[in-house]
Amino acid sequence: MASFKFIPFSFFYIALLLLVGFASAEDPFATYDLVVSYITASPLGVPQQVIAVNGKFPGPTINVTTNYNVVINVKNKLDEELLMHWSGIFMRKNSWEDGVLGTNCPIPPKWNWTYNFQVKDQIGSFYYFPSLHFQKASGGFGPIIVNNRAIIPIPFDTPYGDITIMIGDWYTQNHTALRRALNSGKSLGMPDGVLINGKGPYRYNETLVPDGIDHETIEVHPGKTYRIRVSNVGISTSLNFRIQNHNLLLAEAEGSYTVQQNYTSLDIHAGQSYSFLVTMDQNASSDYYIVASARQVNQTTWQKVTGVAILHYTNSKGKASGPLPDPPSDEFDKTFSMNQARSIRWNVTASGARPNPQGSFRYGSINVTEIYVLRNEPPVTINGKRRATLNGISFVNPETPIRLADQYKVKNVYKLDFPNKPITGPPRMETSIINGTYRGFIELIFQNNDTKMQTYHLDGYNFFVVGMDFGEWSENSRGTYNKWDGVARTTAQVYPGAWTAVLASLDSVGVWNLRAENLDSWYLGQETYIKVVNPEDSSNKTELPMPDNVLYCGALKKMQKYELLFSYVYTFALFHISLASHSQHVLDDRSFLSPGHKIYLLLHRLWAMVHNSFSLCCYC
């Protein structure tokens, strides 16, 4: 049993107050406290254990602006280790805060840890989720919004409101039961339903939907235009999103403004996020259905796996009734969906996070420095275990995170030898990663030789989706690449029996996760990392320093001597800086502060002095 010894930190507190006078008005701070715990909920009418954030499912929105410094204190009230990942946030030069096992040691139960990062040079719609132990299957996710700075106009009229919708497949078993099934070599089978904002379907059909299920209702004003951000936070199911009788004007995909096009529905694959502009231009004779239904499946078998919410005009005269709006009629024909994906284009004239147009980065004229053809196959058995592979390699997470091993020169943790094409021998389990070239331009070709849809995500960067087609990729496939306005995003789908090609500029030093977004494939080893080092930077100026509050594990676990009270002290200090800097304090899970990033570094240096001098919360 751990016992704790506390010492007064008045010196620390006084010094912090002195530093308030030096706070600059460069890039503001936003602070959040996220408490991750279990609750009992019944989203599909069956009581089950769900992971909540601050008692909410889904969790609260992280709402910040380009270049904000974001401080998030995460308290782990689960009975197992936790890491929170910020999907789509670049973590420029700061993979230390990425929240995956290649860069971070887990947060033990009943501990807290403070993430500190800057949303540098990006805008858009993203989400956070727990990245360990299949926990995402039980929840723990929530939206992230990165707004444009006031000096950079958005490429459309300011919407009347901003609405966030999280869709995803759902099982009535919790993540530990699903994890056991995967560990025993079983597949998960068909999900039990689809949730919209953590709630089950509206009872549009008394046979398919049982009574007593709570559904989501979104209230809108007639004649107004809303920005509706939609993320597929599910395990693996591709979902078609549509709103009855309303056009979806696509405006953004994971941080890139797109050419604005109307869709009656859009396929949103696991891990993907979009923004739509939706005008409430229908009559108010009744409410309207919001639908998320499974794609490329037998609709009769999967009929119950449909999420249904309600769009309610403030002057609506009746409830929604009748059949749901039809999905695309291509149940077993994936051509429609692929053509729809190809139609999504980058808005080259719009400004994103910077004043210059997005298209000023001429990705199509940059020479490729390295090429990786990444092939996935159906799950295989390796050493008696069911595993998923890329190029015949099933990734094994090391006990010591890769980035931490490099920092302390721990040997034999990983191999820098990930193959650039499928291996010819039998599949194997290894901790093998990609050796990326700093400021190189990498071409990744995802070849899906499985029978189900896959999506892939790269941390640390966005990539340009330049091509996709059915069949095997070849050198001649480059003749079909879009080298002008392929959308830049962080997650791309790969259709069964097809390939998708992306290009990425490796301009941020760090260790970056490349993974399948299908949670079962990821859990079974379909991932690797790209290590990017600046060989000319002996003083390490192109990467942020290791955080003072870093957690230790694996070969370095003996270095972990303290439970880090710093998270609480730091948040407490920021609260007082906020009071000193503003007459008004925001009380919606966040506080916007004026000091720039320099104050953060000063605080961390001060903490290092205190940390080295005293034993705070020492385990005895």
XYZ file of C-alpha atoms in Angstrom:
620
model
C 0.000 0.000 0.000
C 1.468 3.349 -0.969
C 1.772 6.068 1.635
C 2.578 9.668 0.889
C 4.688 12.394 2.426
C 3.902 16.004 1.611
C 6.099 19.040 2.076
C 4.977 22.636 1.830
C 5.520 24.141 -1.595
C 5.224 27.783 -0.597
C 8.558 28.568 -2.272
C 7.225 27.083 -5.488
C 3.951 28.989 -5.182
C 5.651 32.332 -4.447
C 7.996 31.904 -7.386
C 5.051 31.165 -9.640
C 3.357 34.378 -8.605
C 6.551 36.281 -9.365
C 6.565 34.755 -12.820
C 3.074 36.110 -13.491
C 4.584 39.525 -14.048
C 6.657 38.147 -16.913
C 3.724 36.488 -18.697
C 3.619 37.468 -22.345
C 0.612 37.679 -24.613
C 2.017 35.447 -27.342
C 0.130 32.156 -27.633
C -2.633 31.629 -25.049
C -2.980 28.615 -22.796
C -6.060 26.412 -22.472
C -6.259 24.124 -19.450
C -8.460 21.087 -18.936
C -8.950 18.474 -16.250
C -10.141 15.105 -17.569
C -11.168 12.428 -15.070
C -11.443 9.018 -16.735
C -13.677 6.559 -14.871
C -16.241 3.804 -15.257
C -19.966 4.431 -15.221
C -22.923 2.150 -15.828
C -24.957 3.075 -18.889
C -27.430 1.387 -21.239
C -26.919 2.963 -24.670
C -28.542 -0.041 -26.398
C -30.933 -0.877 -23.561
C -28.539 -3.302 -21.852
C -26.736 -2.095 -18.682
C -22.987 -2.203 -19.216
C -19.715 -0.723 -18.021
C -18.788 2.378 -20.030
C -15.691 4.590 -19.836
C -16.692 8.187 -19.129
C -14.669 11.402 -19.084
C -15.711 13.851 -16.365
C -18.765 11.658 -15.876
C -19.849 12.143 -19.492
C -20.133 9.739 -22.414
C -18.847 10.926 -24.851
C -16.445 13.179 -22.983
C -16.307 16.993 -23.015
C -15.110 18.926 -26.049
C -11.539 20.232 -26.169
C -12.180 23.568 -27.917
C -9.056 25.590 -28.737
C -7.595 27.835 -31.435
C -4.566 27.478 -33.714
C -1.246 27.796 -31.825
C -2.824 27.524 -28.364
C -0.737 25.799 -25.717
C -2.952 23.056 -24.307
C -2.493 21.685 -20.783
C -4.615 18.605 -20.026
C -4.417 16.902 -16.651
C -5.688 13.316 -16.994
C -6.707 11.436 -13.854
C -6.912 7.668 -14.280
C -9.743 6.246 -12.173
C -9.870 2.997 -14.124
C -8.621 -0.296 -12.697
C -5.986 -0.595 -15.431
C -3.340 1.498 -17.154
C -4.386 4.377 -19.396
C -2.992 6.562 -22.154
C -5.032 9.303 -23.817
C -4.307 9.928 -27.487
C -5.156 13.139 -29.364
C -5.967 11.813 -32.826
C -5.057 14.230 -35.617
C -3.133 16.676 -33.416
C 0.313 17.050 -34.975
C 2.326 17.415 -31.740
C 4.906 19.372 -33.721
C 8.397 18.264 -32.622
C 6.786 16.803 -29.501
C 5.995 13.099 -29.860
C 6.560 12.922 -26.092
C 2.909 13.924 -25.618
C 1.311 11.695 -28.274
C -0.246 9.218 -25.865
C 0.686 5.900 -27.515
C 2.950 3.116 -26.249
C 5.808 3.930 -28.612
C 6.331 7.285 -26.922
C 4.715 7.142 -23.475
C 4.655 4.891 -20.442
C 1.081 4.233 -19.303
C -0.585 6.200 -16.522
C -1.083 3.701 -13.663
C -4.503 3.332 -12.008
C -5.294 6.129 -9.513
C -2.501 8.296 -10.927
C -2.742 11.482 -12.917
C -0.492 12.820 -15.654
C -0.419 16.203 -17.379
C -0.138 16.436 -21.165
C 1.271 19.701 -22.487
C 1.330 20.415 -26.211
C 0.733 23.143 -28.767
C -1.824 22.902 -31.585
C 0.712 24.467 -33.909
C -0.220 25.352 -37.495
C -3.458 23.409 -37.707
C -7.233 23.797 -37.696
C -10.086 21.350 -37.899
C -12.170 18.573 -36.383
C -10.564 15.710 -34.451
C -11.130 13.602 -31.342
C -9.344 12.055 -28.363
C -9.594 8.478 -27.081
C -7.843 5.957 -24.785
C -5.229 4.085 -26.811
C -4.510 1.055 -24.587
C -6.089 -2.327 -23.905
C -8.982 -1.986 -26.384
C -10.492 0.639 -24.039
C -11.878 2.712 -26.913
C -14.488 -0.035 -27.385
C -15.969 1.050 -24.038
C -15.833 4.795 -24.713
C -13.479 7.373 -23.237
C -13.579 9.439 -26.426
C -14.557 13.058 -27.010
C -14.328 15.805 -29.654
C -11.432 18.171 -30.359
C -12.082 21.438 -32.210
C -9.208 23.635 -33.398
C -10.593 26.982 -34.562
C -9.059 29.436 -37.017
C -7.311 32.449 -35.567
C -9.390 35.616 -35.897
C -6.959 37.090 -38.445
C -7.529 34.197 -40.877
C -11.018 34.004 -42.395
C -12.799 30.719 -42.850
C -13.757 29.977 -46.491
C -17.505 30.241 -45.861
C -19.935 32.510 -44.033
C -19.793 32.149 -40.260
C -22.327 29.447 -39.337
C -25.100 30.180 -36.876
C -23.948 27.312 -34.678
C -21.427 24.492 -34.320
C -22.685 20.945 -33.706
C -20.536 17.897 -32.948
C -21.757 14.382 -33.727
C -19.812 11.235 -32.802
C -20.927 8.049 -34.554
C -19.608 4.532 -34.150
C -20.411 0.836 -33.970
C -20.985 -0.554 -30.475
C -21.033 -3.840 -28.591
C -23.000 -4.524 -25.420
C -19.954 -6.370 -24.062
C -17.307 -4.121 -22.547
C -13.735 -3.838 -23.752
C -12.343 -6.467 -21.382
C -14.738 -9.115 -22.730
C -13.987 -8.122 -26.333
C -10.283 -8.193 -25.547
C -10.576 -11.718 -24.148
C -12.319 -12.824 -27.323
C -9.502 -11.460 -29.486
C -6.855 -12.974 -27.217
C -8.517 -16.387 -27.568
C -8.363 -16.197 -31.369
C -11.995 -15.266 -32.022
C -13.340 -12.481 -34.214
C -15.710 -9.908 -32.748
C -18.562 -10.580 -35.137
C -21.317 -8.138 -36.006
C -21.704 -5.201 -33.606
C -24.880 -4.850 -31.555
C -25.668 -1.381 -32.840
C -24.476 2.091 -33.801
C -24.412 4.977 -31.325
C -24.852 8.667 -32.095
C -23.317 10.850 -29.373
C -23.294 7.884 -27.015
C -26.973 7.100 -27.436
C -28.897 4.349 -29.167
C -31.363 4.604 -32.042
C -34.629 6.507 -32.074
C -37.505 4.020 -32.206
C -38.259 4.424 -35.862
C -39.246 0.754 -36.109
C -40.926 -1.004 -33.176
C -39.701 -4.410 -34.331
C -36.033 -3.488 -34.753
C -35.674 -0.994 -31.889
C -36.866 -1.979 -28.394
C -38.689 0.473 -26.187
C -36.852 2.486 -23.544
C -33.647 3.365 -25.431
C -32.510 6.959 -25.012
C -31.794 8.676 -28.334
C -30.007 11.891 -29.325
C -32.029 14.969 -30.305
C -30.333 17.958 -31.935
C -32.334 21.181 -31.873
C -31.889 23.760 -34.645
C -33.459 27.027 -35.763
C -35.239 27.146 -39.126
C -33.424 28.975 -41.911
C -30.051 28.892 -40.129
C -26.860 27.230 -41.352
C -24.853 25.079 -38.945
C -21.393 23.578 -39.096
C -21.878 19.911 -38.236
C -18.680 18.024 -37.350
C -18.969 14.238 -37.618
C -16.371 11.703 -36.418
C -16.520 7.922 -36.734
C -15.143 6.839 -33.347
C -16.218 3.214 -33.671
C -14.237 -0.006 -33.697
C -14.236 -0.916 -37.374
C -17.534 -0.357 -39.195
C -17.704 2.094 -42.091
C -20.852 4.195 -41.733
C -22.962 6.139 -44.202
C -24.061 9.444 -42.643
C -27.153 11.304 -43.843
C -29.829 13.732 -42.656
C -33.299 13.239 -44.038
C -34.198 15.806 -46.756
C -31.074 17.918 -46.055
C -27.983 18.466 -48.186
C -24.547 18.014 -46.638
C -22.181 20.666 -47.992
C -18.731 19.221 -47.291
C -16.333 21.905 -46.008
C -13.492 20.219 -44.085
C -11.781 16.852 -43.662
C -9.497 16.380 -40.635
C -7.907 19.800 -40.692
C -8.098 20.638 -44.398
C -10.706 22.823 -46.026
C -12.178 21.002 -48.990
C -13.756 22.108 -52.232
C -17.357 22.633 -51.160
C -19.632 20.001 -52.678
C -23.137 18.839 -51.792
C -23.768 15.240 -50.811
C -27.027 13.561 -49.854
C -24.934 11.158 -47.765
C -21.247 10.450 -47.170
C -19.368 7.309 -46.180
C -17.310 7.965 -43.048
C -14.814 5.238 -42.249
C -13.341 4.288 -38.878
C -11.262 7.142 -37.459
C -12.320 9.772 -40.012
C -13.782 13.239 -39.313
C -15.605 15.741 -41.534
C -17.333 19.122 -41.292
C -20.543 19.810 -43.195
C -22.466 23.034 -43.657
C -26.152 22.209 -43.315
C -28.901 24.772 -43.892
C -32.194 24.165 -42.099
C -34.298 24.909 -45.156
C -37.102 22.365 -44.782
C -40.608 22.917 -43.469
C -41.301 22.139 -39.840
C -44.197 19.756 -40.347
C -42.168 17.112 -38.516
C -38.744 16.250 -37.136
C -36.118 14.655 -39.402
C -33.986 11.528 -39.083
C -30.216 11.655 -38.666
C -28.876 8.253 -39.756
C -25.567 6.366 -39.543
C -25.787 2.903 -41.125
C -23.219 0.225 -41.934
C -21.674 0.101 -45.426
C -20.641 -2.744 -47.740
C -22.643 -5.282 -45.723
C -25.817 -7.294 -46.167
C -28.418 -4.683 -45.243
C -30.973 -7.300 -44.220
C -28.588 -8.962 -41.772
C -27.206 -5.656 -40.498
C -30.517 -3.789 -40.341
C -30.422 -3.418 -36.578
C -26.872 -2.003 -36.738
C -28.164 1.470 -37.546
C -27.832 4.655 -35.530
C -30.788 7.048 -35.636
C -31.009 10.482 -34.003
C -33.523 13.301 -34.417
C -33.058 16.729 -35.999
C -35.650 18.924 -34.299
C -36.584 22.359 -35.632
C -37.615 24.725 -32.841
C -40.993 25.182 -34.543
C -41.494 21.521 -35.437
C -45.099 20.357 -35.432
C -44.628 16.612 -35.105
C -42.373 13.618 -34.578
C -40.340 11.937 -37.289
C -42.096 8.924 -38.735
C -41.976 6.530 -41.646
C -38.986 4.728 -43.179
C -35.425 5.982 -42.892
C -33.869 7.790 -45.871
C -32.320 5.212 -48.188
C -28.571 4.535 -48.140
C -26.651 4.328 -51.438
C -27.871 1.286 -53.346
C -24.482 -0.390 -53.777
C -24.581 -2.989 -51.062
C -21.863 -5.136 -52.612
C -20.514 -2.664 -55.177
C -17.765 -0.518 -53.712
C -17.280 1.589 -56.837
C -19.802 4.226 -55.737
C -18.055 4.687 -52.391
C -14.599 4.895 -53.979
C -15.755 7.446 -56.546
C -17.282 9.465 -53.735
C -13.954 9.378 -51.871
C -12.094 10.477 -55.015
C -14.457 13.450 -55.354
C -13.210 14.979 -52.084
C -10.673 17.631 -53.108
C -8.407 20.073 -51.308
C -9.472 23.719 -51.450
C -6.180 25.118 -52.777
C -7.290 28.780 -52.549
C -8.531 28.721 -48.942
C -6.314 29.654 -46.009
C -6.049 27.062 -43.268
C -3.969 27.621 -40.161
C -1.730 30.138 -41.968
C -2.580 33.212 -44.068
C -1.178 31.728 -47.280
C -3.489 29.477 -49.334
C -3.423 25.763 -48.590
C -2.379 25.094 -52.187
C 0.831 27.104 -51.829
C 2.393 23.832 -50.657
C 2.964 22.196 -54.051
C 3.207 18.623 -52.897
C 2.987 17.267 -56.450
C 6.339 18.779 -57.433
C 8.367 17.405 -54.500
C 10.720 14.493 -55.128
C 9.899 11.344 -53.169
C 12.812 10.184 -50.979
C 11.446 6.855 -49.733
C 8.701 4.430 -50.772
C 6.896 1.855 -48.642
C 4.340 -0.568 -50.046
C 2.407 -1.696 -46.954
C 0.331 -4.812 -47.498
C -2.177 -6.215 -45.051
C -3.643 -9.709 -45.217
C -6.402 -11.483 -43.285
C -5.334 -12.388 -39.725
C -2.771 -15.171 -39.430
C -1.529 -17.466 -36.674
C 1.968 -16.709 -35.362
C 3.371 -18.738 -32.460
C -0.117 -20.045 -31.751
C -1.669 -16.569 -31.570
C -4.065 -14.807 -33.923
C -2.256 -11.745 -35.254
C -2.633 -8.989 -37.861
C 0.304 -7.910 -40.025
C 1.741 -5.227 -42.285
C 4.254 -6.585 -44.813
C 4.288 -9.831 -42.855
C 5.314 -8.116 -39.597
C 3.017 -8.130 -36.566
C 4.143 -5.326 -34.276
C 4.990 -6.047 -30.644
C 4.946 -3.073 -28.295
C 8.177 -2.871 -26.290
C 8.146 -2.663 -22.500
C 10.248 0.503 -22.783
C 8.758 3.127 -25.135
C 10.861 3.710 -28.250
C 11.373 7.416 -27.660
C 12.323 6.887 -24.016
C 14.737 4.109 -24.974
C 16.479 6.483 -27.383
C 16.682 9.195 -24.737
C 18.448 6.899 -22.268
C 20.283 4.794 -24.876
C 18.567 1.558 -23.855
C 19.639 -1.116 -26.340
C 17.728 -3.960 -28.011
C 14.306 -2.336 -27.603
C 13.444 -2.156 -31.310
C 14.848 -2.699 -34.794
C 15.094 0.059 -37.383
C 14.470 -2.372 -40.224
C 10.806 -2.334 -41.188
C 10.627 -3.753 -44.741
C 9.613 -1.402 -47.560
C 7.716 -4.216 -49.270
C 6.078 -7.463 -48.103
C 8.522 -10.062 -46.796
C 8.782 -13.392 -48.629
C 9.137 -15.640 -45.568
C 6.557 -16.603 -42.949
C 4.965 -13.762 -40.946
C 6.668 -12.903 -37.685
C 6.199 -10.821 -34.530
C 8.752 -8.033 -34.093
C 9.276 -4.510 -32.798
C 10.338 -3.260 -36.214
C 9.972 0.404 -37.200
C 10.563 2.648 -40.221
C 13.702 4.776 -40.463
C 12.272 8.047 -41.808
C 14.408 10.763 -43.391
C 14.137 14.160 -41.719
C 12.615 16.598 -44.221
C 12.163 13.687 -46.585
C 9.025 13.084 -48.622
C 7.619 9.614 -48.099
C 5.252 7.691 -50.356
C 3.080 5.142 -48.562
C 1.022 2.684 -50.594
C -1.530 0.768 -48.531
C -2.423 -2.497 -50.276
C -5.506 -4.136 -48.759
C -5.484 -7.857 -49.539
C -8.081 -8.511 -46.850
C -11.808 -8.947 -47.470
C -12.883 -6.051 -45.256
C -12.453 -2.286 -45.323
C -9.370 -0.861 -43.619
C -8.397 2.645 -42.628
C -4.905 3.833 -41.728
C -3.757 6.767 -39.627
C -0.392 8.506 -39.276
C 0.429 10.490 -36.136
C 2.507 13.663 -36.311
C 1.582 14.680 -39.853
C -1.170 14.864 -42.388
C -0.733 13.146 -45.725
C -1.990 13.850 -49.225
C -4.344 11.210 -50.573
C -3.157 11.084 -54.187
C -4.733 7.906 -55.501
C -6.850 4.816 -54.901
C -8.054 2.007 -57.108
C -8.965 -1.664 -57.127
C -6.394 -4.365 -57.822
C -2.667 -4.457 -57.092
C -0.666 -1.226 -57.042
C 2.195 -1.021 -59.537
C 4.697 1.582 -60.687
C 2.288 2.455 -63.498
C -0.354 3.412 -60.929
C 1.487 6.682 -60.356
C 0.147 7.862 -63.689
C -3.274 8.189 -62.037
C -2.068 10.227 -59.025
C -3.708 13.554 -58.224
C -0.721 15.873 -57.821
C -2.671 19.113 -57.471
C -5.611 18.978 -55.047
C -5.567 15.612 -53.303
C -6.985 16.229 -49.845
C -4.519 16.481 -46.942
C -5.806 14.496 -43.964
C -4.671 12.094 -41.241
C -6.784 8.986 -41.918
C -7.395 7.260 -45.269
C -9.608 4.332 -46.211
C -8.423 1.351 -48.246
C -11.113 -0.735 -49.914
C -10.931 -4.549 -49.925
C -8.847 -5.768 -52.830
C -7.655 -2.227 -53.506
C -4.858 0.237 -52.783
C -4.570 3.818 -51.535
C -1.454 5.966 -52.023
C -0.513 8.923 -49.820
C 2.425 11.363 -49.656
C 3.754 12.930 -46.448
C 6.446 15.482 -45.632
C 8.504 14.248 -42.669
C 9.261 17.696 -41.277
C 8.722 16.985 -37.569
C 11.304 15.147 -35.471
C 9.973 12.354 -33.274
C 8.634 8.810 -33.176
C 5.253 8.637 -34.914
C 2.680 5.858 -34.886
C 1.401 4.445 -38.197
C -1.559 2.152 -37.536
C -4.744 0.500 -38.668
C -7.712 2.463 -37.335
C -9.765 -0.747 -37.201
C -9.353 -1.341 -33.494
C -9.195 -5.127 -33.688
C -6.498 -5.013 -36.404
C -4.507 -2.461 -34.385
C -4.817 -4.528 -31.205
C -3.585 -7.624 -33.045
C -0.416 -5.902 -34.292
C -1.194 -3.993 -37.487
C 0.977 -0.958 -36.784
C 4.521 0.352 -36.798
C 6.303 3.636 -36.079
C 8.231 6.099 -38.213
C 11.324 7.402 -36.453
C 12.442 10.812 -37.719
C 15.773 12.214 -36.490
C 17.644 15.332 -37.564
C 21.220 14.042 -38.051
C 22.660 17.561 -38.085
C 21.104 18.599 -34.776
C 23.657 17.654 -32.131
C 22.125 20.132 -29.666
C 18.590 18.778 -30.289
C 16.977 22.099 -31.199
C 14.524 20.589 -33.672
C 12.714 18.575 -31.007
C 11.220 19.742 -27.734
C 12.986 18.417 -24.623
C 11.725 15.439 -22.672
C 8.982 16.595 -20.259
C 9.980 16.987 -16.640
C 6.997 14.874 -15.586
C 7.806 11.930 -17.877
C 6.704 8.515 -16.613
C 9.157 5.602 -16.559
C 8.544 1.915 -17.205
C 10.190 -1.168 -18.675
C 13.984 -1.090 -18.406
C 13.737 2.359 -16.783
C 11.012 1.625 -14.224
C 13.379 2.067 -11.264
C 13.682 5.743 -12.189
C 9.992 6.246 -11.346
C 10.169 7.387 -7.718
C 7.261 9.776 -7.416
C 3.613 9.962 -8.174
C 3.585 13.287 -9.914
C 1.876 15.855 -7.726
C 3.176 18.349 -10.266
C 0.021 17.915 -12.350
C -2.073 19.343 -9.546
C 0.414 22.057 -8.621
C 0.752 23.148 -12.232
C -3.003 23.385 -12.764
C -3.333 25.279 -9.470
C -0.641 27.722 -10.574
C -2.239 28.273 -13.978
C -5.521 29.050 -12.258
C -3.862 31.867 -10.321
C -2.095 33.159 -13.426
C -5.499 33.205 -15.089
C -6.979 35.261 -12.267
C -4.070 37.670 -12.463
C -4.383 37.984 -16.237
C -8.145 38.128 -16.761
C -11.119 39.602 -14.993
C -13.317 36.782 -16.295
C -12.678 33.077 -15.841
C -14.235 30.470 -18.111
C -15.886 27.648 -16.185
C -16.719 25.120 -18.931
C -13.883 22.620 -18.273
C -11.309 25.067 -19.606
C -9.643 28.376 -18.862
C -8.011 30.528 -21.522
C -4.788 32.078 -20.334
C -2.584 34.766 -21.793
C 1.039 33.706 -21.069
C 3.040 32.359 -24.010
C 5.031 29.191 -24.293
C 8.035 30.736 -22.529
C 6.129 30.773 -19.246
C 5.520 27.047 -19.642
C 9.254 26.403 -19.982
C 9.978 28.569 -16.955
C 7.400 26.680 -14.912
C 8.902 23.360 -15.918
C 12.422 24.487 -15.030
C 11.166 25.647 -11.662
C 9.391 22.358 -11.148
C 12.614 20.508 -11.988
C 14.385 22.412 -9.188
C 11.678 21.508 -6.692
C 11.503 17.934 -7.970
C 15.243 17.443 -7.493
C 15.277 19.051 -4.060
C 12.277 17.464 -2.362
C 10.291 14.246 -2.281
C 6.746 15.111 -3.297
C 4.233 12.288 -2.906
C 7.032 9.806 -2.388
C 6.093 6.104 -2.393
C 7.265 4.507 0.807
